Short mmCIF file of C-alpha atoms in Angstrom, two decimals:
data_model
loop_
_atom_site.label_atom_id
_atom_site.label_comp_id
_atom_site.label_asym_id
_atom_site.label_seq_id
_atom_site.Cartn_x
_atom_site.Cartn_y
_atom_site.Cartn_z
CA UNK N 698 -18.67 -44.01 41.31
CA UNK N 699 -16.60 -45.57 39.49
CA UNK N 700 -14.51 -44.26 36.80
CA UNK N 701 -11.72 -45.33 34.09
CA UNK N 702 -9.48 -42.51 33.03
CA UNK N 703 -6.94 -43.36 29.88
CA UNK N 704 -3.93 -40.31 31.01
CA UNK N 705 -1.20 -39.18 29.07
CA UNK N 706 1.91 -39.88 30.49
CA UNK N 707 5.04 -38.74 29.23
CA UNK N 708 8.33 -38.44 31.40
CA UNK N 709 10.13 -35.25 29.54
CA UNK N 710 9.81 -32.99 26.52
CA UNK N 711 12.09 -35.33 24.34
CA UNK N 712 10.89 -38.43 25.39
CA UNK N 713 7.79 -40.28 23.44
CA UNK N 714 4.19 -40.29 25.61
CA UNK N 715 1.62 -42.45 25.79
CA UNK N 716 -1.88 -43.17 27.53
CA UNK N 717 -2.10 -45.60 29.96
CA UNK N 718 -5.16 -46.82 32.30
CA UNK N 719 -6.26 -45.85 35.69
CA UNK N 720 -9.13 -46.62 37.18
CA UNK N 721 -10.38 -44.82 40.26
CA UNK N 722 -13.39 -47.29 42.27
CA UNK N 723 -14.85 -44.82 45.01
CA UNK N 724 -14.60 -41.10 43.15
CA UNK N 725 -17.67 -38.57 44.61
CA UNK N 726 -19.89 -36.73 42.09
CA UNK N 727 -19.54 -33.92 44.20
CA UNK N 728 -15.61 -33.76 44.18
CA UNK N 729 -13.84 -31.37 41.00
CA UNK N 730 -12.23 -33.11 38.25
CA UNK N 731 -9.21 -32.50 39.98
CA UNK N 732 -10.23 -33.40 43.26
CA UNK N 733 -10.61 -36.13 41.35
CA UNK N 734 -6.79 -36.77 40.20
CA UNK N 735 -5.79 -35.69 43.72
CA UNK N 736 -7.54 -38.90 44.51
CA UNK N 737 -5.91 -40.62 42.03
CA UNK N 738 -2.59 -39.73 42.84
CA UNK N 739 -2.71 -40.27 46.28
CA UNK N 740 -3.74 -43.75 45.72
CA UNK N 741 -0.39 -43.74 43.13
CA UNK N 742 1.93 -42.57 45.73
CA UNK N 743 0.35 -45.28 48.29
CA UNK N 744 1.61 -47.85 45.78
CA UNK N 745 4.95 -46.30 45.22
CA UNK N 746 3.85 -45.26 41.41
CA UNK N 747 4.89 -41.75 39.76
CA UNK N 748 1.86 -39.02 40.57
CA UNK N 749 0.25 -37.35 37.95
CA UNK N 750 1.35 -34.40 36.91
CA UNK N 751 -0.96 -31.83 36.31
CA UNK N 752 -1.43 -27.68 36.11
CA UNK N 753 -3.88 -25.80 38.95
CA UNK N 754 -3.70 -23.14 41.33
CA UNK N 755 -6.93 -21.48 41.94
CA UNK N 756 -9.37 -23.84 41.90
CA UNK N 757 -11.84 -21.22 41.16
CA UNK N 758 -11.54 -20.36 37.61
CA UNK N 759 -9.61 -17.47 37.66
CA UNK N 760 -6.24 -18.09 37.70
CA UNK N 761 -5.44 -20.03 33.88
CA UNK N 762 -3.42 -22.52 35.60
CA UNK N 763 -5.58 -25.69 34.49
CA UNK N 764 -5.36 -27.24 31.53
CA UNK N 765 -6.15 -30.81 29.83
CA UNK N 766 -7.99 -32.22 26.80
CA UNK N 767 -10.83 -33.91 28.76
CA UNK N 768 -12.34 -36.55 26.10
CA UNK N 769 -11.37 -34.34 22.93
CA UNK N 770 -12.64 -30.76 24.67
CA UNK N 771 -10.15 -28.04 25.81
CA UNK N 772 -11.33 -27.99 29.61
CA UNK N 773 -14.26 -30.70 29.47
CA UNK N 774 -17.74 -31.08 27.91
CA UNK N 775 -18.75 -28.42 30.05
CA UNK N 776 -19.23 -24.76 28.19
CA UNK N 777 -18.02 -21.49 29.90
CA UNK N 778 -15.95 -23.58 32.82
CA UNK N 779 -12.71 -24.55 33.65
CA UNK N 780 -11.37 -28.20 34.10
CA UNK N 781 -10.92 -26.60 38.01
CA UNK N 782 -14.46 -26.24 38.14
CA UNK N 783 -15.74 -29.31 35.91
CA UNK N 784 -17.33 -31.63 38.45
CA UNK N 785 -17.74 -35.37 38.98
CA UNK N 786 -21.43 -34.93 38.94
CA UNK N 787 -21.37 -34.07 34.79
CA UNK N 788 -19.97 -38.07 34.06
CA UNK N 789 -21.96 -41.47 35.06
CA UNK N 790 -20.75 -44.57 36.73
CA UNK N 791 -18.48 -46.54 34.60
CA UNK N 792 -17.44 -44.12 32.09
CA UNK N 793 -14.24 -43.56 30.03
CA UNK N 794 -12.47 -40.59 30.31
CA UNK N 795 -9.47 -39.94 27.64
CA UNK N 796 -7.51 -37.27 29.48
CA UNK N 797 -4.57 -35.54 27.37
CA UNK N 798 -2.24 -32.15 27.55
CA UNK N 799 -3.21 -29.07 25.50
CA UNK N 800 -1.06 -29.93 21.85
CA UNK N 801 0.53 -27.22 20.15
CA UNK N 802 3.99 -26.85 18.60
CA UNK N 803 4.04 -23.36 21.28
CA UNK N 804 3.19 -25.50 24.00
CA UNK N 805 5.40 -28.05 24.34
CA UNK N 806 4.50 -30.89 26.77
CA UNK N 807 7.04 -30.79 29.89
CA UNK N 808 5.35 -33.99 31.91
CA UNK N 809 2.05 -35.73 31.90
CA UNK N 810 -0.65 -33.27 31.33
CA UNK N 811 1.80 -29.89 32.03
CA UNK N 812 2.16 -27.82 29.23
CA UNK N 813 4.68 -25.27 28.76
CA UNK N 814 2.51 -21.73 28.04
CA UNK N 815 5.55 -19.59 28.92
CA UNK N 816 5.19 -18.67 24.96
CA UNK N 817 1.54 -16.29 26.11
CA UNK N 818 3.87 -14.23 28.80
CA UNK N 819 6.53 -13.37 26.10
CA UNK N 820 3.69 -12.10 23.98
CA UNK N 821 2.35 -9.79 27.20
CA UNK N 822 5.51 -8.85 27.63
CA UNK N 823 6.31 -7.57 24.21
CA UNK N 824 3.25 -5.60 24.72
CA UNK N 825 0.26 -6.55 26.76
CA UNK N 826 0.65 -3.56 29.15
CA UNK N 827 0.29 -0.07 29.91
CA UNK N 828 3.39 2.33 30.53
CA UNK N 829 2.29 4.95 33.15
CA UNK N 830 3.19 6.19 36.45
CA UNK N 831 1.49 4.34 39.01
CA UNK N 832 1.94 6.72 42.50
CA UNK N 833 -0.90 6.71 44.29
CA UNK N 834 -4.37 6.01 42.66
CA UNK N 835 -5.90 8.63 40.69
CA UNK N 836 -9.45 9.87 41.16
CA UNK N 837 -11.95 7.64 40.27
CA UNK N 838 -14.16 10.12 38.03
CA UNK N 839 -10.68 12.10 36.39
CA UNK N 840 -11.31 9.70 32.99
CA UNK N 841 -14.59 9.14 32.65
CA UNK N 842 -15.82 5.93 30.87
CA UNK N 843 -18.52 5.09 29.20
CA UNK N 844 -20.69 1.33 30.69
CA UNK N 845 -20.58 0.50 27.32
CA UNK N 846 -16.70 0.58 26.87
CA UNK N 847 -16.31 -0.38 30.45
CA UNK N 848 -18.22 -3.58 29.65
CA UNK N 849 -16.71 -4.63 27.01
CA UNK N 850 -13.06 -3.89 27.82
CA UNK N 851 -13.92 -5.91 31.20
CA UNK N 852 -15.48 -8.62 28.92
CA UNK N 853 -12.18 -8.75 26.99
CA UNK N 854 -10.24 -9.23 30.49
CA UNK N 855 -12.00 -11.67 31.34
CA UNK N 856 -9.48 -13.66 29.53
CA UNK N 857 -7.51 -15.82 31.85
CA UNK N 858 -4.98 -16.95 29.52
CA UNK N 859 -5.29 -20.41 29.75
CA UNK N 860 -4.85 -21.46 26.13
CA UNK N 861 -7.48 -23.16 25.50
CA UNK N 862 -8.47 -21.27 22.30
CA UNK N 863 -4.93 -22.61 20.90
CA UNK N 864 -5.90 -26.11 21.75
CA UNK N 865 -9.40 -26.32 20.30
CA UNK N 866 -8.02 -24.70 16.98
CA UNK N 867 -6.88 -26.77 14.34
CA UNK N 868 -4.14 -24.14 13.56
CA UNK N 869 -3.24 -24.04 17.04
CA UNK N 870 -3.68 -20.14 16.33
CA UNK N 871 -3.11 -18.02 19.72
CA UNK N 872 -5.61 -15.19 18.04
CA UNK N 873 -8.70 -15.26 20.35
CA UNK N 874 -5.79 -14.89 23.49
CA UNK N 875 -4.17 -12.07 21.92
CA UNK N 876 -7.53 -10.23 20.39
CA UNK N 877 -8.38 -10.36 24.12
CA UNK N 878 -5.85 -8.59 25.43
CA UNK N 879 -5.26 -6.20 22.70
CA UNK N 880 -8.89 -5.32 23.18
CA UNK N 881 -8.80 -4.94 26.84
CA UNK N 882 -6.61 -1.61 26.65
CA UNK N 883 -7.25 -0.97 23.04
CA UNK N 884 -11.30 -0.04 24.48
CA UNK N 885 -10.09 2.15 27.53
CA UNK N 886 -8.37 5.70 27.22
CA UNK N 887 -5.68 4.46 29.20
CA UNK N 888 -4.30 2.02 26.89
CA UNK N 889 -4.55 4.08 23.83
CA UNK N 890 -1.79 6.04 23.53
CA UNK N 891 0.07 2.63 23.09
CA UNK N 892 -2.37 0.76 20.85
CA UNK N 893 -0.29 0.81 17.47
CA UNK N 894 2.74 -0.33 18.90
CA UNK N 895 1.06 -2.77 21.17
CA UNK N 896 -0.41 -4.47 18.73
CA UNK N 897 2.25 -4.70 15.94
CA UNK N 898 4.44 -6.45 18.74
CA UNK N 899 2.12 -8.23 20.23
CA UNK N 900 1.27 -9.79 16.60
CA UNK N 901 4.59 -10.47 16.02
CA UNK N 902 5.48 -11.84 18.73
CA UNK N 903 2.71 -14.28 18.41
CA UNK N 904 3.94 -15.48 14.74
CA UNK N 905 7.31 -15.95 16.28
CA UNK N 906 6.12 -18.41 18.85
CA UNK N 907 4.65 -20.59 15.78
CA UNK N 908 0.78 -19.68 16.53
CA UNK N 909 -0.78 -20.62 13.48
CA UNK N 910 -2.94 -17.83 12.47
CA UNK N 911 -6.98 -18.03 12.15
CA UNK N 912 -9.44 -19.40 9.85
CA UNK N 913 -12.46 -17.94 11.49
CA UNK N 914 -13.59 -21.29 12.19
CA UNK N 915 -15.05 -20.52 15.52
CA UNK N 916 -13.85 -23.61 17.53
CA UNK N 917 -11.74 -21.36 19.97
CA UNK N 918 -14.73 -19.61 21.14
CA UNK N 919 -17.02 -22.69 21.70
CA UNK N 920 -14.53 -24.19 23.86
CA UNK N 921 -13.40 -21.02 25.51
CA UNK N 922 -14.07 -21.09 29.58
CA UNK N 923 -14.43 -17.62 29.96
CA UNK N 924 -16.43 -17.08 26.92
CA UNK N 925 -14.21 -14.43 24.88
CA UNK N 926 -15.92 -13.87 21.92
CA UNK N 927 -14.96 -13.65 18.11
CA UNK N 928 -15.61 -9.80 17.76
CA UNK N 929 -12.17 -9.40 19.85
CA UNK N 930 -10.51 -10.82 16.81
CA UNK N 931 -11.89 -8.51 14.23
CA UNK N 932 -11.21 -5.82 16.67
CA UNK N 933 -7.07 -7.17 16.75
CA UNK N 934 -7.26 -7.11 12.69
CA UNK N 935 -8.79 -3.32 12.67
CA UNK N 936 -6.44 -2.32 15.21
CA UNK N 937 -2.92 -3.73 13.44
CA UNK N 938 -4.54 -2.46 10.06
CA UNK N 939 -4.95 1.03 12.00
CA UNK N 940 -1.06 0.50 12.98
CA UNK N 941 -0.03 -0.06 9.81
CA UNK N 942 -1.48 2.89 7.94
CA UNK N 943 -1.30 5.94 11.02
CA UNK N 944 1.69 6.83 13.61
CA UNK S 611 6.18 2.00 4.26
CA UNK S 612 7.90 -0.04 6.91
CA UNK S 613 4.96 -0.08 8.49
CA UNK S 614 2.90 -1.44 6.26
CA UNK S 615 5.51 -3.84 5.20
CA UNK S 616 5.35 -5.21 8.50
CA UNK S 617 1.57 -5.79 8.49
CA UNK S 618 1.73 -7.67 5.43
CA UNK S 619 4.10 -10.00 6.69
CA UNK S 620 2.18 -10.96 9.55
CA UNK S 621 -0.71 -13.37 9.50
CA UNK S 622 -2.75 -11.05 10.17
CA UNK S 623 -1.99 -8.83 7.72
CA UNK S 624 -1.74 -12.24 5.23
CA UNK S 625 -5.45 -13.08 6.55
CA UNK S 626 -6.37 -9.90 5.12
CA UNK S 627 -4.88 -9.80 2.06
CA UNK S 628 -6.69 -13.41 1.75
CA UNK S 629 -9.67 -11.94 2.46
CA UNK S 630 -9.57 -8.72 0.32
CA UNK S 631 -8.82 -10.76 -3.05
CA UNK S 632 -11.13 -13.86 -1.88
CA UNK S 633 -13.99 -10.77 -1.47
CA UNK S 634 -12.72 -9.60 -5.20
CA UNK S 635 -13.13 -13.08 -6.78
CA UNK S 636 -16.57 -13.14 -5.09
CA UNK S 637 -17.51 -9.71 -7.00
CA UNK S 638 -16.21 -11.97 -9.70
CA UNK S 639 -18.14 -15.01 -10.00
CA UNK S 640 -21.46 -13.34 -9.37
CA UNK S 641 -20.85 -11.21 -11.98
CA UNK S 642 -20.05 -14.06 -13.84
CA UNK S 643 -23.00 -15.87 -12.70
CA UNK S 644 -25.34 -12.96 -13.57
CA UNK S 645 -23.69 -12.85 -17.11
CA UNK S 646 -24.45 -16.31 -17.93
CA UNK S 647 -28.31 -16.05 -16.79
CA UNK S 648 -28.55 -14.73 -20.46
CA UNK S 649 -28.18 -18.54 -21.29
CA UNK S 650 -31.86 -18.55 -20.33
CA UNK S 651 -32.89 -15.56 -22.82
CA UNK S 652 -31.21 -17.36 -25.43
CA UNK S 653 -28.38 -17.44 -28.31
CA UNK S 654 -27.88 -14.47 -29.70
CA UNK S 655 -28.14 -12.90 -26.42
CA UNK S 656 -25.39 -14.47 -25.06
CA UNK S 657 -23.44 -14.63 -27.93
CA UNK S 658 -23.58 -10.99 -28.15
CA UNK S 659 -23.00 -10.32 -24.60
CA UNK S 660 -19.53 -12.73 -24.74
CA UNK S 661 -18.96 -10.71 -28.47
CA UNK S 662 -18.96 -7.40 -26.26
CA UNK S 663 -17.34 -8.63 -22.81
CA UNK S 664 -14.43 -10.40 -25.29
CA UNK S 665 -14.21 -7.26 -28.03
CA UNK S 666 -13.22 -4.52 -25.78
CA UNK S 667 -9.78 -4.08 -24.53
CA UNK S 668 -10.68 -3.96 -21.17
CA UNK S 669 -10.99 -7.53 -20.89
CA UNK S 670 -6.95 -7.88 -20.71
CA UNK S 671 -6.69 -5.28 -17.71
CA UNK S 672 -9.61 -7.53 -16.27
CA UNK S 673 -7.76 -10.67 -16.80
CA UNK S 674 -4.56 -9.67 -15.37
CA UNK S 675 -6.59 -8.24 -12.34
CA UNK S 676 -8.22 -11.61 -12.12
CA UNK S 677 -4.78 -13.76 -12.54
CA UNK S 678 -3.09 -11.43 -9.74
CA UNK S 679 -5.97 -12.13 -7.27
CA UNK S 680 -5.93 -15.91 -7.85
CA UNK S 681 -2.42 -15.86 -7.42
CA UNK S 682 -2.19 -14.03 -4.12
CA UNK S 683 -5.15 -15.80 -2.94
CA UNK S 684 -3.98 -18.93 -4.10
CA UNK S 685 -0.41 -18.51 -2.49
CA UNK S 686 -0.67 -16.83 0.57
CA UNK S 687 -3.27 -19.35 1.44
CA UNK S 688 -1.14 -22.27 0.57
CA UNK S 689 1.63 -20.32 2.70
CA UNK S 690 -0.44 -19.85 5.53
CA UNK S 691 -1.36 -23.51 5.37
CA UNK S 692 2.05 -24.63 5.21
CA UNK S 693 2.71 -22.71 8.66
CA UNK S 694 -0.41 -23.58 10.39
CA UNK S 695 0.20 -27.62 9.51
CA UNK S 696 3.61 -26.92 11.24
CA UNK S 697 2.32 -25.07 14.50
CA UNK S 698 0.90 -28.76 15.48
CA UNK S 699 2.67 -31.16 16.57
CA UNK S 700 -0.09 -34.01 15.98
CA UNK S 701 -1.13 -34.63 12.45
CA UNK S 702 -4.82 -32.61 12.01
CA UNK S 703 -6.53 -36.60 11.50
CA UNK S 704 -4.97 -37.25 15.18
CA UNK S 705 -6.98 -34.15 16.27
CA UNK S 706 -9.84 -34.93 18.79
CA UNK S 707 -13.27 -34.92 17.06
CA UNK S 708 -15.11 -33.39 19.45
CA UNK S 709 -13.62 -29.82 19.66
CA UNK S 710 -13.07 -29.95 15.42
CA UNK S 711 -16.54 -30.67 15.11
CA UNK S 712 -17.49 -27.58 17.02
CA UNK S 713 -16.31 -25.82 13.86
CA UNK S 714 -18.58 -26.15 11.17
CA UNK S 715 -17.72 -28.73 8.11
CA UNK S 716 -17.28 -25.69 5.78
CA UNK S 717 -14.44 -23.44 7.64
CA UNK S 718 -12.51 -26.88 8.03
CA UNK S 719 -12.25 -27.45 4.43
CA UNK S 720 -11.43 -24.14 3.10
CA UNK S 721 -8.21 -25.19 1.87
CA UNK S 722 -8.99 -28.56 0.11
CA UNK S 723 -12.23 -26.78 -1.29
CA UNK S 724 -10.32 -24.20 -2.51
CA UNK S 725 -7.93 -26.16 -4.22
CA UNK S 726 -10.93 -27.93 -5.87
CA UNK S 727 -12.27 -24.60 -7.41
CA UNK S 728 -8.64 -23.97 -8.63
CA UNK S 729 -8.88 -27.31 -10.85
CA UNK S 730 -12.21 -26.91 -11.55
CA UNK S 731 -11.57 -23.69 -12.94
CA UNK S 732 -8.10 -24.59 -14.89
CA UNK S 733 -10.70 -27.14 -16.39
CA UNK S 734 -13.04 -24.81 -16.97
CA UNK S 735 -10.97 -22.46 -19.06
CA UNK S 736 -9.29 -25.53 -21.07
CA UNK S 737 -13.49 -26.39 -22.45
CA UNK S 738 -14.45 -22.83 -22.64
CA UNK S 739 -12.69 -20.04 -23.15
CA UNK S 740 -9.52 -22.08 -25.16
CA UNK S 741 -12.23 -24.48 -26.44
CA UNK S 742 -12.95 -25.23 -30.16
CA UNK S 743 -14.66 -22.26 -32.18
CA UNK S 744 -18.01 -22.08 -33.69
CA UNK S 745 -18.63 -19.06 -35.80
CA UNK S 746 -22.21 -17.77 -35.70
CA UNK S 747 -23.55 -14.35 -37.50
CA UNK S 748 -25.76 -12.50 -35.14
CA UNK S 749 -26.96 -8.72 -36.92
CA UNK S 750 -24.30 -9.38 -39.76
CA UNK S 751 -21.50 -9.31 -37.02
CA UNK S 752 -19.28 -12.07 -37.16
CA UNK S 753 -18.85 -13.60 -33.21
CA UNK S 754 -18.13 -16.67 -31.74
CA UNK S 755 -21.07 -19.28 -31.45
CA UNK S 756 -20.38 -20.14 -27.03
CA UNK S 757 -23.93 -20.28 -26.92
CA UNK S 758 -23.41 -23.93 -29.17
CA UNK S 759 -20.25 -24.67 -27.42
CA UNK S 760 -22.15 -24.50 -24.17
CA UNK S 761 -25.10 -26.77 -25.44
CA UNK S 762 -22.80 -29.02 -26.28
CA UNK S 763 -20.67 -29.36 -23.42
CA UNK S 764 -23.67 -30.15 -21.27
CA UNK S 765 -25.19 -33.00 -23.60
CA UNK S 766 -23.09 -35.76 -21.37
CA UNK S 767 -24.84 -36.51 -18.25
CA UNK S 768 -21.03 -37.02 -16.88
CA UNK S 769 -20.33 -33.59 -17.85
CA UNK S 770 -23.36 -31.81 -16.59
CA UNK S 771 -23.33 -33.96 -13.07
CA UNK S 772 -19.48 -33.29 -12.63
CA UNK S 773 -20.28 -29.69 -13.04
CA UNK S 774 -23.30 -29.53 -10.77
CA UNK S 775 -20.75 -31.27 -7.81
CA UNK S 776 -18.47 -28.78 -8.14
CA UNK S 777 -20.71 -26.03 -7.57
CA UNK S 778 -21.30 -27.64 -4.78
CA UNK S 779 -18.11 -27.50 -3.50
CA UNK S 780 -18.13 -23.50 -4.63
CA UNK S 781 -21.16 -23.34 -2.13
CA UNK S 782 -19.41 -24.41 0.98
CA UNK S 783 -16.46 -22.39 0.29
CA UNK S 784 -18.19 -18.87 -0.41
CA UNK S 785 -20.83 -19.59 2.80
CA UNK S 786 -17.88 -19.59 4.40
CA UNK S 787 -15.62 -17.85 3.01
CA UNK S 788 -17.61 -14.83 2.45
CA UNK S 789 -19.00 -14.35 6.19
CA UNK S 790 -14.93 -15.10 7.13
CA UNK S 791 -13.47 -12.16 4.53
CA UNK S 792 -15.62 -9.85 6.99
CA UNK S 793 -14.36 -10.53 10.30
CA UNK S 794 -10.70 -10.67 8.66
CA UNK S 795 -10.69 -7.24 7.30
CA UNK S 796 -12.07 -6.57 11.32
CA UNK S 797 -15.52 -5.35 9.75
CA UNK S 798 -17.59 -7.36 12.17
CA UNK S 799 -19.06 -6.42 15.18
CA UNK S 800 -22.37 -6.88 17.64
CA UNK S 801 -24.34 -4.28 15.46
CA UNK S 802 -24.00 -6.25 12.31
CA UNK S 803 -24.67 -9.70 13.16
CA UNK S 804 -26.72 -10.11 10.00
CA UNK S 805 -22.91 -10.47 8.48
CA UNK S 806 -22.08 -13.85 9.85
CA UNK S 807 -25.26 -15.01 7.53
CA UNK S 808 -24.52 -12.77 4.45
CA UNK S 809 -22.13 -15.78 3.16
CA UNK S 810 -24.73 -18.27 3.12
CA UNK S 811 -26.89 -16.47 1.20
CA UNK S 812 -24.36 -14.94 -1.33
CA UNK S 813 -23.05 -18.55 -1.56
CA UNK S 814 -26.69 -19.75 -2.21
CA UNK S 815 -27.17 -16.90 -5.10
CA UNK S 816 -24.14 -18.01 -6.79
CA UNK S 817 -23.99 -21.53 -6.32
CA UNK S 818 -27.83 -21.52 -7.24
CA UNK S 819 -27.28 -19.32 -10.45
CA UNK S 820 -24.31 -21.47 -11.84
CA UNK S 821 -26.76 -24.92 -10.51
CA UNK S 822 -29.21 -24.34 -12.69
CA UNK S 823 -27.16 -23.26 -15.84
CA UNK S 824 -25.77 -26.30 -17.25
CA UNK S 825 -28.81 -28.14 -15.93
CA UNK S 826 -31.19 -25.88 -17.78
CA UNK S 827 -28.62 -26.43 -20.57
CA UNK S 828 -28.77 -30.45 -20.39
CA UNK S 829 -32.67 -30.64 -19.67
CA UNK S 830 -33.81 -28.58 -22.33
CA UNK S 831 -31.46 -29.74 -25.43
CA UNK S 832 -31.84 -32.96 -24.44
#
């Protein structure tokens, strides 16, 4: 197959980017999209040329370490996958692909396609976590759970902070990432004794970062790979409404 | 206090103020819609209703209510606006289509649709309610004749047309708007799905209403 890919290359944060052409002659519809710039790359380095730089680590859609804009969607055309697990198979021969870096004012582009998302671990930090003693692990059945609230607090987890929900948003609001993880300890009894303050710095954090906030247009869960849904977010706005008038 | 103080400097707490006085100028224009479906009963029906709504002094507390929610809704939209232009780094035309368009045409427009209304209805108030004065006696009570002021308003096709568009542009905001105060004051959830519909409809009820006034108006006086 063969395939020409217009990349976004841009040596540092201050410096101004631009796409230029590749074109890669024998790519396999079986390889990953990534396989796919490994393929590239190494056929880059051959000639001496600057590799593309790029974010992955699992390869298996867990991790959150892939990014990209693949032709105007936040992790490909594909719905409910990652750019990791977006394969060749999904283009035909010949076609153009327009890949670009996630763009937000909180992400600011450090080379190529890399994207810097350290802005999502200060907002876990102020927040996103639960103060206990760990010791040993308790007994499975001392808190019991209902499947409901199991389900959907695992549903909520299921968020691998990636940021794609800030790159599909014209706002470049970070509110389907946070609702997420609000949620997933705002559902179990474990996380509640910290929900109020969780929340309220969680939120804030956020707004300091420069997250636009949300105007429930919906484009964040459409191209979200793990399929978070909207209901999170009214959750986040009950819960910081809770904060504000209890404790 | 501090608490709350805090909330309603975040966005989220913003969002919801947006949404609590966008809901109360909803209650408002289909009350105003239902109001002005006397126009179809006739005259002095409508004169009389304006004679009453006008007469009492309720109408000022209503009018500064009104005023405040415009305002708030107005500004902390435009404020919100402001900062979410500024969280992007790429102008929103640079945006790519395809993950904008996943958003539907409505929710993308709120703000320049909602700046529309805000003329419209500046407008509105200049031909209307500061508008010349026809005196009309209706049971020996002197009132004011809108019922003629109306009529006449919507004898230029211009008028009438320009006035059917912009209720057009009131129909995409409320159908989205509406279905968008919910989820912002965290009301939805998987048991009331029916929710994420209620703004088309309510948008369709008022939008239709105030349609077919000034057309009814221009059609049958003409």
């Amino acid at each position: 197959m063969k395939l020409n890919l217009k990349i976004w290359r841009q040596k540092s944060p201050s410096e101004q980017g631009q796409f230029k052409d590749y074109v890669v002659n024998n790519a396999n519809e079986d390889m990953s999209f990534l396989e796919m710039l490994d393929f590239l790359n190494m056929d880059l380095v051959r000639k001496g040329e600057e590799a593309v730089q790029f974010d992955h680590d699992c390869r298996e859609g867990i991790c959150g370490s892939c990014s990209l804009m693949i032709n105007g969607s936040p992790h490909g055309p594909e719905t409910g996958t990652a750019t990791c697990q977006l394969h060749i198979r999904k283009f035909k021969d010949g076609d153009t692909i327009v890949i670009e870096p996630f763009r937000a004012k909180a992400f600011p582009v450090l080379r190529d396609l890399c994207v810097d998302r350290t802005a999502f671990d200060r907002i876990m930090a102020a927040g996103g976590f639960c103060s206990v003693n760990t010791g040993n692990a308790p007994e499975a059945n001392s808190i019991l759970i209902g499947k409901e609230v199991a389900e959907n607090a695992m549903d909520s987890a299921a968020c691998i902070g990636c940021g794609a929900c800030v790159a599909a948003c014209k706002n470049a609001s970070a509110m389907l990432f946070v609702s997420a993880k609000v949620s997933q300890f705002a559902l179990l009894p474990q996380g509640k004794p910290e929900r109020s303050r969780r929340v309220r710095q969680m939120v804030a954090q956020m707004d300091k970062e420069m997250f636009g906030s949300c105007s429930n247009t919906g484009a964040c869960e459409a191209a979200c790979p793990k399929e978070i849904s909207l209901e999170n977010m009214a959750r986040l706005n009950r819960e910081m409404l809770r904060a504000s008038v209890t404790e | 206090m501090m608490k709350c103080k805090s909330f309603l400097s975040s966005s989220v707490g913003q969002k919801f103020l947006v949404a609590l006085t966008g809901l109360g100028l909803s209650g408002f224009v289909l009350t105003h819609m239902l109001g002005n479906l006397l126009l179809f009963v006739g005259p002095n029906a409508y004169n009389l209703y304006g004679h009453k709504l006008t007469s009492t002094p309720l109408i000022y507390v209503a009018e500064v209510v009104l005023v405040t929610l415009f305002v708030v809704h107005v500004g902390l939209t435009l404020k919100l606006q402001k900062a979410n232009r500024a969280s992007r780094p790429i102008a929103p035309s640079q945006l790519p289509n395809v993950c904008v368009k996943r958003a539907s045409f409505a929710s993308r427009t709120m703000a320049l649709s909602g700046l529309m209304i805000l003329s419209f209805a500046i407008l509105h108030l200049v031909t209307f309610k500061f508008g010349p004065y026809y005196a009309v006696t209706v049971d020996g009570v002197e009132m004011r004749d809108l019922y003629k002021l109306v009529q006449e308003s919507f004898q230029k096709e211009w008028y009438t047309g320009f006035y059917l568009v912009c209720m057009v542009i009131l129909f995409t905001h409320l159908s989205h708007g509406f279905t968008a105060a919910f989820q912002s004051l965290g009301l939805s959830n998987t048991h009331n799905t029916w929710l994420k519909r209620i703004g088309f409809v309510f948008a369709l009820v008022v939008a239709g209403g105030f349609f077919s006034q000034p057309l009814y108006m221009y059609l049958a006086h003409h």
